[in-house]
Amino acid sequence: MPEQAFMSWSGGKDSALALHHALRDPRYHVSDLLTSVNAHYQRVSMHGVRIELLEAQAQRLGLPLTQLLLPEMPSMADYDHALLTTLTELRQQGATHVIYGDIFLEDLRAYREQQLARVPLHGVFPLWQMASGAILREFLDEGFQAIIVCVNDRYLDASFCGRLLDRDFLRDLPPGVDPCGENGEYHSFVFDAPYFSQPIAFTKGELVRRTYAPPAGSATDRGVGDPFAAGFWYCDLQPA
């Protein structure tokens, strides 16, 4: 019997392609989506996508959606508590595995596995150590479609926000930017996929720039690196 798994779903390209792999893997039965949501703004954490569009993805997938609800400015302690509570609930419902779209960030994978071990659950990483360029080629060749919804202006200017994720976008990326945005250069919203019942219609709203302080208790807050020393441009997608 396949193991019951749920998908750590951001709504972006990496989680979408990782799910594509998992759905074709006979070892797993994907039963649920799990997404971190800023409860104050009613948007997907980091990506800034409206909840209505997240729910549209779940509806077209035909999978139930569990929202990991976070306060407006969560500390690491807030996040860890909410995560542990939600993972425990899903474990009690029969889940044994969690699927992630991570590619090469060793510290992030180690953090995830440390949190999973507390439940316990097992992590599955279908895209791990794949070349970023190969991932994007597979994503496009398989018929996925996505739009850029957030860029970190340390790496990309506002003109990249709101563009389709296509070969022209990849060609225009500056040197040093990971093609998959694995270092946080950009985030995307998948509006069509091979496993969607139909594409998601939307309109592009205004571009908004925001800045943030690092979460209290994070490595950055303790002076280790500073990915927040920049602004973030968001393209506000609206359901059509």
XYZ file of C-alpha atoms in Angstrom:
240
model
C 0.000 0.000 0.000
C 1.295 3.493 -0.774
C 2.227 5.758 2.108
C -0.145 8.644 2.847
C 1.609 11.934 2.162
C 0.688 15.585 2.088
C 2.253 18.266 -0.049
C 3.986 21.334 1.378
C 2.376 23.599 -1.194
C 3.436 27.196 -1.817
C 1.511 27.473 -5.060
C 4.751 28.157 -6.939
C 6.680 26.258 -9.570
C 8.924 24.109 -7.326
C 6.126 22.697 -5.200
C 4.024 22.210 -8.339
C 6.732 20.183 -10.091
C 7.565 18.227 -6.922
C 3.884 17.298 -6.664
C 3.961 16.217 -10.314
C 6.748 13.773 -9.451
C 4.988 12.550 -6.307
C 1.681 11.908 -8.085
C 3.500 9.575 -10.478
C 5.379 7.756 -7.691
C 3.526 4.566 -6.647
C 5.119 4.713 -3.187
C 2.932 7.668 -2.149
C -0.703 8.663 -2.054
C -0.942 12.461 -1.862
C -3.975 13.249 0.288
C -3.694 16.943 1.230
C -2.043 20.288 0.542
C -0.459 22.307 3.364
C 0.230 26.031 2.869
C 1.565 28.710 5.233
C -0.797 31.677 5.218
C -0.515 35.126 6.738
C -3.834 35.242 8.586
C -3.742 39.044 8.918
C -3.410 39.745 5.197
C -5.117 36.539 3.996
C -2.277 35.812 1.609
C 0.237 33.036 1.053
C 3.326 33.638 3.186
C 6.259 35.167 1.256
C 4.463 34.881 -2.106
C 1.727 37.403 -1.300
C -0.898 35.522 -3.334
C -4.526 35.979 -2.323
C -6.217 33.080 -0.514
C -8.901 32.932 -3.221
C -6.262 31.977 -5.793
C -4.682 29.414 -3.467
C -8.116 27.851 -2.968
C -8.615 27.830 -6.739
C -5.440 25.759 -7.113
C -6.679 23.241 -4.534
C -10.067 23.056 -6.233
C -8.511 22.346 -9.626
C -6.280 19.716 -8.043
C -9.193 18.101 -6.252
C -7.254 17.970 -2.978
C -8.216 19.344 0.443
C -6.240 22.362 1.627
C -4.913 22.827 5.161
C -3.808 26.363 5.987
C -0.995 26.904 8.481
C -2.244 30.218 9.881
C 0.427 32.676 11.021
C 0.196 36.140 12.632
C 1.117 39.327 10.773
C 4.789 39.242 11.841
C 5.473 35.762 13.232
C 8.594 35.001 15.246
C 10.421 31.732 14.709
C 8.829 30.496 17.937
C 5.373 31.356 16.547
C 6.120 29.509 13.327
C 7.597 26.447 15.027
C 4.603 26.136 17.366
C 2.051 26.468 14.561
C 3.973 24.028 12.383
C 4.302 21.382 15.088
C 0.599 21.641 15.947
C -0.482 21.279 12.316
C 1.941 18.459 11.523
C 0.753 16.557 14.594
C -2.868 16.908 13.496
C -2.051 15.599 10.011
C -0.080 12.700 11.516
C -3.109 11.801 13.618
C -5.162 11.697 10.420
C -2.858 9.017 9.017
C -0.153 10.927 7.142
C 3.358 9.494 7.312
C 5.264 11.637 4.786
C 5.573 15.291 3.721
C 6.650 16.254 0.196
C 8.765 19.378 -0.369
C 9.972 21.234 -3.458
C 13.408 22.114 -2.042
C 16.351 21.817 -4.426
C 19.723 22.462 -2.776
C 19.487 24.499 0.458
C 21.048 22.113 2.977
C 20.201 24.198 6.058
C 16.528 24.433 5.082
C 16.276 20.689 4.522
C 17.972 20.027 7.861
C 15.487 22.358 9.598
C 12.533 20.615 7.971
C 13.779 17.151 8.914
C 14.429 18.269 12.480
C 10.835 19.504 12.798
C 9.417 16.373 11.164
C 11.330 14.122 13.558
C 9.428 15.640 16.482
C 6.072 14.312 15.198
C 7.387 11.936 13.667
C 6.980 12.243 9.901
C 9.312 11.574 6.971
C 10.363 14.163 4.393
C 10.335 13.480 0.636
C 12.339 15.767 -1.689
C 11.664 14.800 -5.352
C 13.727 17.674 -6.830
C 16.684 17.427 -4.471
C 20.058 18.186 -6.110
C 18.555 18.453 -9.582
C 20.103 21.190 -11.726
C 18.005 24.358 -11.659
C 18.084 24.694 -15.430
C 16.872 21.114 -15.869
C 14.019 21.735 -13.431
C 12.835 24.777 -15.371
C 13.065 22.955 -18.702
C 10.999 20.083 -17.331
C 8.493 22.521 -15.825
C 7.937 24.252 -19.158
C 8.105 21.088 -21.297
C 5.424 19.417 -19.134
C 3.019 22.265 -19.834
C 3.027 24.140 -16.522
C 2.337 27.871 -16.658
C 3.282 30.375 -13.963
C 3.621 34.089 -13.370
C 6.197 35.896 -11.217
C 4.443 37.333 -8.152
C 7.381 38.483 -6.002
C 10.991 39.525 -6.589
C 13.731 40.471 -4.155
C 15.132 43.752 -5.458
C 18.607 42.824 -4.257
C 18.641 40.500 -7.280
C 15.913 41.612 -9.701
C 14.283 44.937 -10.492
C 10.544 45.548 -10.526
C 10.276 44.863 -14.265
C 10.603 41.123 -13.597
C 7.559 41.114 -11.311
C 4.370 40.201 -13.145
C 6.169 38.500 -16.037
C 5.312 35.018 -17.223
C 7.782 32.328 -16.216
C 8.915 31.346 -19.683
C 12.115 30.936 -21.648
C 12.332 34.680 -22.279
C 12.235 35.287 -18.520
C 15.032 32.772 -17.969
C 17.109 34.306 -20.759
C 16.801 37.758 -19.180
C 17.884 36.749 -15.650
C 21.078 38.573 -14.586
C 24.256 36.559 -13.975
C 24.356 34.971 -10.528
C 20.583 34.583 -10.170
C 19.537 30.975 -9.703
C 17.145 29.999 -12.544
C 14.726 28.549 -9.974
C 15.086 31.451 -7.551
C 16.195 28.992 -4.881
C 18.033 31.729 -2.980
C 14.822 33.743 -2.672
C 15.352 35.821 -5.812
C 11.747 35.404 -6.933
C 8.497 33.522 -6.280
C 5.811 32.383 -8.696
C 2.143 31.409 -8.933
C 1.170 28.383 -11.040
C -2.066 29.042 -12.916
C -2.085 25.939 -15.106
C -0.684 22.445 -14.657
C -1.097 19.001 -16.226
C -3.130 17.913 -13.198
C -5.409 20.986 -13.018
C -8.986 20.441 -14.158
C -8.754 23.829 -15.916
C -6.511 26.927 -15.860
C -7.020 29.653 -13.252
C -8.135 33.001 -14.639
C -6.734 36.144 -13.017
C -5.949 39.768 -13.688
C -2.766 41.618 -12.758
C -3.168 44.405 -10.208
C -0.691 46.981 -8.972
C 2.982 46.469 -8.144
C 3.750 47.077 -4.465
C 7.146 47.308 -2.760
C 7.515 46.197 0.859
C 10.378 45.809 3.315
C 10.553 43.478 6.304
C 12.558 42.893 9.450
C 13.902 39.359 9.994
C 11.717 37.120 12.196
C 12.641 37.319 15.888
C 14.766 34.340 16.835
C 15.917 33.567 13.289
C 19.559 33.197 12.276
C 19.315 36.567 10.525
C 17.951 38.165 13.685
C 21.040 36.843 15.469
C 23.332 38.477 12.900
C 23.879 35.486 10.606
C 23.399 36.787 7.047
C 20.830 39.372 6.049
C 18.449 38.337 3.222
C 16.045 41.043 4.475
C 18.452 43.903 3.641
C 16.417 44.608 0.521
C 12.873 45.290 -0.601
C 10.378 42.955 -2.209
C 8.172 43.788 -5.191
C 4.775 42.072 -5.347
C 2.355 41.805 -8.234
C -1.150 41.684 -6.791
C -3.027 39.007 -8.731
C -6.796 39.197 -8.545
C -9.260 36.406 -9.362
C -10.938 37.064 -12.695
